[in-house]
Short mmCIF file of C-alpha atoms and ligand atoms in Angstrom, two decimals:
data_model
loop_
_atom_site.label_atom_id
_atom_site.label_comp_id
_atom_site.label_asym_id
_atom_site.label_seq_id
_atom_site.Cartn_x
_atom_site.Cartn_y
_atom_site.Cartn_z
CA UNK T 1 -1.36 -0.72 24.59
CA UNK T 2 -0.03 -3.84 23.07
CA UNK T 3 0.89 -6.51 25.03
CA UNK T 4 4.72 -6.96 25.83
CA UNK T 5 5.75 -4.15 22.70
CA UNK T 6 8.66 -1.56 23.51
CA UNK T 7 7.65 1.25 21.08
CA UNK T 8 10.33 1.00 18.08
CA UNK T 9 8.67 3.63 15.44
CA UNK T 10 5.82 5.23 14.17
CA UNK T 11 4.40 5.98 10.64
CA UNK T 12 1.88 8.66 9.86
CA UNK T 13 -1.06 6.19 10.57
CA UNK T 14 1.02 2.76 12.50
CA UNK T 15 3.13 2.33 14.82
CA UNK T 16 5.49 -0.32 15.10
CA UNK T 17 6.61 -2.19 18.44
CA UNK T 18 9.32 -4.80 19.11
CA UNK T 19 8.55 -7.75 20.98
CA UNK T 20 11.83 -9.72 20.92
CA UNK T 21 15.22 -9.76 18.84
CA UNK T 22 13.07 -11.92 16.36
CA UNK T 23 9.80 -10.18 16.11
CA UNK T 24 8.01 -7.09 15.64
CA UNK T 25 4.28 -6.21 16.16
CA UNK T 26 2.93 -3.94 13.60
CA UNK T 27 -0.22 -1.94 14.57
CA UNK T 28 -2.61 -0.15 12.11
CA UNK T 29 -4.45 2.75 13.81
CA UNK T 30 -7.60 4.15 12.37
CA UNK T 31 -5.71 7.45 11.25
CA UNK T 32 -6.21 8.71 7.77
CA UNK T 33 -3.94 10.93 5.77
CA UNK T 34 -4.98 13.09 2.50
CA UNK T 35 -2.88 15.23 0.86
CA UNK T 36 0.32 14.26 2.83
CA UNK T 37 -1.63 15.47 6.16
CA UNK T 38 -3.23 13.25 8.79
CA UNK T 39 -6.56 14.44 10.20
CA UNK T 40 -8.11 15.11 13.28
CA UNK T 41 -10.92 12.36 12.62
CA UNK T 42 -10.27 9.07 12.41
CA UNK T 43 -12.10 6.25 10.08
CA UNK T 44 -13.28 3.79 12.63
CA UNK T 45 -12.00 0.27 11.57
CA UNK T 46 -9.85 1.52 8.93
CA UNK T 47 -6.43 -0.06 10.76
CA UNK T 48 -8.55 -3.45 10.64
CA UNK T 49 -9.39 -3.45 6.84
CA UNK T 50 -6.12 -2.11 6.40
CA UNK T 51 -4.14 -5.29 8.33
CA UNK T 52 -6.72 -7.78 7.06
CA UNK T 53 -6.14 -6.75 3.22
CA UNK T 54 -2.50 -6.81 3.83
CA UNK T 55 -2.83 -10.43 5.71
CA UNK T 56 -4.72 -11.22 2.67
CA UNK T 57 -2.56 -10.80 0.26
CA UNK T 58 0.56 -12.58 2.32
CA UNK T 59 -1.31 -15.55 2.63
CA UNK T 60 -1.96 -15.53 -1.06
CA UNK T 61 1.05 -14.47 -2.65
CA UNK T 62 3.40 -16.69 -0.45
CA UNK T 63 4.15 -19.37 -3.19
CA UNK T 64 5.74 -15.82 -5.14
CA UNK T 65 7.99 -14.73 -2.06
CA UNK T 66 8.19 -15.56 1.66
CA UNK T 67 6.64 -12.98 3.68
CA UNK T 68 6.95 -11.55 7.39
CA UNK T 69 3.56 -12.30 8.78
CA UNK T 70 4.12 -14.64 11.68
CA UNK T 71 0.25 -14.17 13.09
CA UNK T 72 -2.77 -12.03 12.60
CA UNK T 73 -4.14 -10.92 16.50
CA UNK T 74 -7.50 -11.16 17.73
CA UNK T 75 -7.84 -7.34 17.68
CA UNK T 76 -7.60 -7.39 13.32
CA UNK T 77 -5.70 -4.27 13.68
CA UNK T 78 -1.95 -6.11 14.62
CA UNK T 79 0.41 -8.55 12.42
CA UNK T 80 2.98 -10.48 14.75
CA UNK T 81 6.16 -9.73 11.99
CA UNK T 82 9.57 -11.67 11.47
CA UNK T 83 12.33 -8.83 12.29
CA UNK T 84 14.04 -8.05 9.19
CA UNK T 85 16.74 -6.03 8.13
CA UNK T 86 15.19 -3.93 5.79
CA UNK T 87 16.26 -3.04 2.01
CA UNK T 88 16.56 0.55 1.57
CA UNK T 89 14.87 1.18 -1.54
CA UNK T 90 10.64 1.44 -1.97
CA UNK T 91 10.07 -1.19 -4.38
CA UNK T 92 7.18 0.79 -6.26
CA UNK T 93 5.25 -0.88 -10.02
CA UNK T 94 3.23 1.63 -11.79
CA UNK T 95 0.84 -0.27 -14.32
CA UNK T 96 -0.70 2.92 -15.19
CA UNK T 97 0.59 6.47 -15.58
CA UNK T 98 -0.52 8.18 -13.01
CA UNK T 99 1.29 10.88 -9.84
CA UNK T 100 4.97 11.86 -10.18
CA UNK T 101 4.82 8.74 -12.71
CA UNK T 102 2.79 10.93 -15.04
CA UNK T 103 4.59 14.30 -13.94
CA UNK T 104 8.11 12.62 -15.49
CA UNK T 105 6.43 11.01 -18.43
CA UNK T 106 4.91 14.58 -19.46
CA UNK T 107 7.86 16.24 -18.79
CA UNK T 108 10.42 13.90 -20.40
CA UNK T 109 8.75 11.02 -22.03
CA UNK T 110 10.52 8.85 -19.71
CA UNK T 111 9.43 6.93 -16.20
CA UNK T 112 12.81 5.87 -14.15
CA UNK T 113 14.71 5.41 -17.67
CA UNK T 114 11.55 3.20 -18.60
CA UNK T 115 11.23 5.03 -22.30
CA UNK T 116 7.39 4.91 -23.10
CA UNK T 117 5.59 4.98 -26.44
CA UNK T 118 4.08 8.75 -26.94
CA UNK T 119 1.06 9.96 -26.84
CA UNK T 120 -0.13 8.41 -23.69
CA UNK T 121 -2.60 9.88 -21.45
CA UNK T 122 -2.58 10.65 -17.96
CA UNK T 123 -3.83 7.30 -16.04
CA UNK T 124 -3.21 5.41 -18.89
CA UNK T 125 -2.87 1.76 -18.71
CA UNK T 126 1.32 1.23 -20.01
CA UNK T 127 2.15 -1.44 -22.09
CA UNK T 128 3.89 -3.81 -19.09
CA UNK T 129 3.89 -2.83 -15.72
CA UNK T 130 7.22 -0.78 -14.67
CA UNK T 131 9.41 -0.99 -11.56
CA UNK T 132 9.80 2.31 -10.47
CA UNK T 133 12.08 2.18 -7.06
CA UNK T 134 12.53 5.40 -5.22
CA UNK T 135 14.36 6.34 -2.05
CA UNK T 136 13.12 5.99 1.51
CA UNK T 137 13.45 9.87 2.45
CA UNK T 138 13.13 10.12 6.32
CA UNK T 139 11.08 12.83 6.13
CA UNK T 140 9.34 14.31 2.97
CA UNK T 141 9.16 12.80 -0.21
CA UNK T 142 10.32 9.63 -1.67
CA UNK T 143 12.37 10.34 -4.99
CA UNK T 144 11.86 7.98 -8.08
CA UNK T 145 15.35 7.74 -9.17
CA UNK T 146 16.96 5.58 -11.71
CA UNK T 147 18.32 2.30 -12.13
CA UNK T 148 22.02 2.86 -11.79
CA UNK T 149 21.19 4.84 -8.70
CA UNK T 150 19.65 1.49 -7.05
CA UNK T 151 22.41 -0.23 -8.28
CA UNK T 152 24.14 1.62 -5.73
CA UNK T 153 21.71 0.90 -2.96
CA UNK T 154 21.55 -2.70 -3.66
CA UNK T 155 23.86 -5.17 -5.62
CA UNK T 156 22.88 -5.54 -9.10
CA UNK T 157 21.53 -8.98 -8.58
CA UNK T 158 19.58 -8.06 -5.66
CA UNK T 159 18.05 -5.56 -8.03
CA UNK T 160 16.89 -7.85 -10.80
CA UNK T 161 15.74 -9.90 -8.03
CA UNK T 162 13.42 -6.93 -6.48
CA UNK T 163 12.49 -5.95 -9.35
CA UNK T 164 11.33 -9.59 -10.87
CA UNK T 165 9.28 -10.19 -7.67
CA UNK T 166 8.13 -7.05 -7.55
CA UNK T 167 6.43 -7.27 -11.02
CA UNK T 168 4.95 -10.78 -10.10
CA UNK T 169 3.20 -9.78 -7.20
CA UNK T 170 1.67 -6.50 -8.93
CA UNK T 171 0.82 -8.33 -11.83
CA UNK T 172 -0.74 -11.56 -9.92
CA UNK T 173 -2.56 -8.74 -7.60
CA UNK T 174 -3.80 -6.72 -10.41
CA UNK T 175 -5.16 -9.45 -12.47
CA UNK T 176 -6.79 -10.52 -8.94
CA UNK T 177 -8.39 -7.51 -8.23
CA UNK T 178 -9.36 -6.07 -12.10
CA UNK T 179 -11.61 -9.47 -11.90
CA UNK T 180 -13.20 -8.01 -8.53
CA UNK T 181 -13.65 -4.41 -10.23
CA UNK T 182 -10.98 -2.49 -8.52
CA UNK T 183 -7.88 -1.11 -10.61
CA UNK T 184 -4.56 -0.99 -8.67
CA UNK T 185 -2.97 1.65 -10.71
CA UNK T 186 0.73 1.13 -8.78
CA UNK T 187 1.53 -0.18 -5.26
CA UNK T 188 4.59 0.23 -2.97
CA UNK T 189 6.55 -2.75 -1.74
CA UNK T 190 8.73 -2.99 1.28
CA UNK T 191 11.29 -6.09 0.97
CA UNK T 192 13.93 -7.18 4.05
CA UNK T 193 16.23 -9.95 4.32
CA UNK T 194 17.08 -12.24 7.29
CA UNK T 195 19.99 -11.80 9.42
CA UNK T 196 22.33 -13.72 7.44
CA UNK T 197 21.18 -12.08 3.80
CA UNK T 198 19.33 -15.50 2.95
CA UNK T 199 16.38 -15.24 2.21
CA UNK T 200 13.63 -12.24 0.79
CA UNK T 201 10.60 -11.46 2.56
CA UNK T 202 8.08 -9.27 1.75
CA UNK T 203 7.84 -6.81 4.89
CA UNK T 204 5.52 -3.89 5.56
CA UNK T 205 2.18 -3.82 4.57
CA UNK T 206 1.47 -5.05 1.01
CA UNK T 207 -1.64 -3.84 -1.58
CA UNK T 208 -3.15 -1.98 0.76
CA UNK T 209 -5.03 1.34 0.00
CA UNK T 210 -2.40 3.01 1.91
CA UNK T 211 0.20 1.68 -0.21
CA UNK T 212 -1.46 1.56 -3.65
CA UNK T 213 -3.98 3.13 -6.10
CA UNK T 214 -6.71 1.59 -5.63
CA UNK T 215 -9.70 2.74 -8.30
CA UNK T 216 -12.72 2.17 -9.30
CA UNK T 217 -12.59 0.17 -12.75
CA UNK T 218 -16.19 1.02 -13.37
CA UNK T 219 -15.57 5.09 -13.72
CA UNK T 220 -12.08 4.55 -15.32
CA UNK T 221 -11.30 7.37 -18.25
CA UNK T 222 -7.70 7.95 -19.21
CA UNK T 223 -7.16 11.45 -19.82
CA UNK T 224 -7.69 12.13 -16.10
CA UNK T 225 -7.28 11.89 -12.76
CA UNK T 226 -9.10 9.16 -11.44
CA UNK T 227 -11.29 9.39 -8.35
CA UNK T 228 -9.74 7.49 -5.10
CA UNK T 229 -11.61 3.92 -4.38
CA UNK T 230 -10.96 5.18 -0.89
CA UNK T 231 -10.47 8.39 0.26
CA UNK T 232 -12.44 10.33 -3.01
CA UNK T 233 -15.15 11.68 -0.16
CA UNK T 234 -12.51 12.70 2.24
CA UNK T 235 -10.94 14.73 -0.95
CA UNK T 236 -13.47 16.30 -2.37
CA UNK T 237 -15.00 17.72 1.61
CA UNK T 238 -11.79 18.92 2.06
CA UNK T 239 -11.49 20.73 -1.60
CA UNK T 240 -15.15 21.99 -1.09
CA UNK T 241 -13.29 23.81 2.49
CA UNK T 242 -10.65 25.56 -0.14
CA UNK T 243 -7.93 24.54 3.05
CA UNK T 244 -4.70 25.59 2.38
CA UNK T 245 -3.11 21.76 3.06
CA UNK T 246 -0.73 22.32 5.82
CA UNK T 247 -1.05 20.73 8.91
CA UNK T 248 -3.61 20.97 11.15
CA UNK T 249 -6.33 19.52 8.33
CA UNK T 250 -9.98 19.57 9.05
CA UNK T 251 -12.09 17.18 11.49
CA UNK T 252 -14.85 15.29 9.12
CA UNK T 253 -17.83 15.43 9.28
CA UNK T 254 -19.90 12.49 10.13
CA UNK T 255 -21.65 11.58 6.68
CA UNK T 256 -18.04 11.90 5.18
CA UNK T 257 -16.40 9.45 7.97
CA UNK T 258 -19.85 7.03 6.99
CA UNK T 259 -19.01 7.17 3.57
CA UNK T 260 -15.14 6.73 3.59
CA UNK T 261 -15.58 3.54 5.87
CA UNK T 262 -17.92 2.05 3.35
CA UNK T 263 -15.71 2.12 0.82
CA UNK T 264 -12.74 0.88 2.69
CA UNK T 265 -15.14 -2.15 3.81
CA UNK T 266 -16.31 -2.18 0.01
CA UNK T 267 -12.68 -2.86 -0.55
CA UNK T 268 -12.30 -5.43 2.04
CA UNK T 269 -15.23 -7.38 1.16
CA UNK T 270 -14.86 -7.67 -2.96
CA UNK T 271 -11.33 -8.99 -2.41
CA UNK T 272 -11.12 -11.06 0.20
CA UNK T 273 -15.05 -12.54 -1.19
CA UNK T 274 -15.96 -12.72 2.64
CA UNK T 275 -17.51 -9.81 5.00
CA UNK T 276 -15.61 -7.58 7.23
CA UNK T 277 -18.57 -8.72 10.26
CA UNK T 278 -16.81 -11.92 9.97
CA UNK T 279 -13.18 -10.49 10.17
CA UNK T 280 -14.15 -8.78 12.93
CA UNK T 281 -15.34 -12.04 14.65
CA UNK T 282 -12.40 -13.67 13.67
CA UNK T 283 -9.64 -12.25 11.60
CA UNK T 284 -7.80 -15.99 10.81
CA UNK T 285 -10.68 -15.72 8.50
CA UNK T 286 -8.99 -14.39 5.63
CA UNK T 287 -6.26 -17.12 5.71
CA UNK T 288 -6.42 -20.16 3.90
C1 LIG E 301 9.00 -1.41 8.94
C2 LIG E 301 7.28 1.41 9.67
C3 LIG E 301 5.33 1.28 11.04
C4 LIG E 301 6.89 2.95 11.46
C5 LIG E 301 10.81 -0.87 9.98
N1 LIG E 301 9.51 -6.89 9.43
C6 LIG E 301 10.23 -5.77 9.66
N2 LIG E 301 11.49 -5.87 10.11
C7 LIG E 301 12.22 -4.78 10.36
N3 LIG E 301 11.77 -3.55 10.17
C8 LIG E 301 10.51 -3.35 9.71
C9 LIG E 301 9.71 -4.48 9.44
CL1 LIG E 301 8.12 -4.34 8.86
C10 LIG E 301 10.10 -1.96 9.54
N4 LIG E 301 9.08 -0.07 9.04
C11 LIG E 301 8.13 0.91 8.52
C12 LIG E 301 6.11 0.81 9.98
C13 LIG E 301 5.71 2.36 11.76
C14 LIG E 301 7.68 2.48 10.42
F1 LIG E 301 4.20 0.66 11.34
N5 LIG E 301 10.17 0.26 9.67
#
């Protein structure tokens, strides 16, 4: 239990707590979900790599936009968070054509009313990354929709503004992480505002596995799917099982739960350039 947090919410794999009127204490548990299902087994440090990638990239990416972190805790797995009031819209940039990005493309040579050149292949790298925002559904699926339906979310210049700082922080990412040979094929990106509407800050976790594609450059080959950095093992055990995907999913075995930590550690470690042993002795590591 979290010290001094009145439970608030809870994701499929965090949980959020409140703390004051001001703050909010995010928590990253070592759930995993594949296939829209959480498991019975959990990764063990996976909430850890999780908060330090995200506390990562805040620190980095602050000169771009203000963010909520307030402080990392001791434990790795909690961010101390600004309260926000949250804009409803999921600020997602695809830089290749991949998911229900690919699905629309196929089907109508379009991406959110993004026309495309033709011919592309599926996981494609596009010309210039797009900003695709969908809808936060409450339960199910977020729907891409188009920009005239944001426009009625948001106010027009609180769109171009999402969508400019979205594109800068997937692009600055990207760059980052292509040099450190991981692909992040689109991410998700929550934004809030202060109580008064001042000022943007990035909220939620950011370029996480969780909330991106992360994949391996070194096997990339448009005209597929590409294998998960992450979660590939946990896929292809639970494919080899021919389970239906409906809740509950399987337990793991052992050599897959081995294997599916490494490569969220393998994550960690090539970019943040520091190992997770010394996260885990002290998290303010990955700060500048
Ligand atoms: C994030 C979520 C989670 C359940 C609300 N800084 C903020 N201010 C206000 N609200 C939020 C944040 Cl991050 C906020 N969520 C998503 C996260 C569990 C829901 F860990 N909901």
């Amino acid at each position: 239990m979290p010290e001094a947090g009145t439970h608030v919410g809870s994701g499929k794999v965090r949980e959020l707590y409140a703390l004051d009127d001001e703050r909010l204490l995010l928590v990253a548990s070592d759930r995993i979900s594949t296939f829209d299902v959480v498991l019975p087994t959990e990764i063990p440090d996976k909430g850890r790599v999780l908060t330090g990638l995200s506390a990562f990239w805040f620190d980095r990416s602050q000169d771009l936009v203000e963010n909520h972190m307030l402080r990392l805790r001791s434990d790795g797995r909690s961010m101390e968070c600004r309260r926000l009031e949250m804009v409803q819209l999921e600020c997602v940039v695809r830089g290749y054509l991949s998911g229900s990005g690919w699905k629309d493309y196929a089907r109508t040579g379009e991406v959110c009313g993004h026309s495309l050149p033709k011919g592309l292949r599926e996981s494609e790298k596009l010309p210039e990354p797009l900003f695709t925002p969908s809808t936060k559904a409450a339960t199910g699926h977020d729907e891409n929709i188009t920009r005239v339906q944001a426009g009625e979310i948001v106010s027009l210049p609180m769109l171009e503004l999402l969508e400019g700082v979205s594109i800068e922080l997937y692009s600055f990412a990207a760059e980052y992480a292509a040099e450190r040979g991981i692909i992040i094929a689109d991410t998700k990106f929550e934004f809030g505002v202060d109580p008064a509407g001042e000022n943007l800050y990035l909220g939620d976790e950011a370029l996480t596995p969780d909330s991106s594609r992360f994949w391996p450059a070194d096997l990339f080959e448009p005209g597929r799917p590409q294998p998960s950095f992450d979660k590939q093992f946990v896929r292809d055990y639970c494919e080899s099982l021919g389970w239906d995907k409906t809740d509950p999913g399987p337990e793991l075995p052992d050599d897959v739960v081995a294997g599916t930590r490494a490569r969220y550690v393998e994550a960690f470690e090539r970019l943040t350039e520091q190992s997770f042993e010394r996260y885990l002795d002290d998290p303010e590591s990955v700060l500048r």
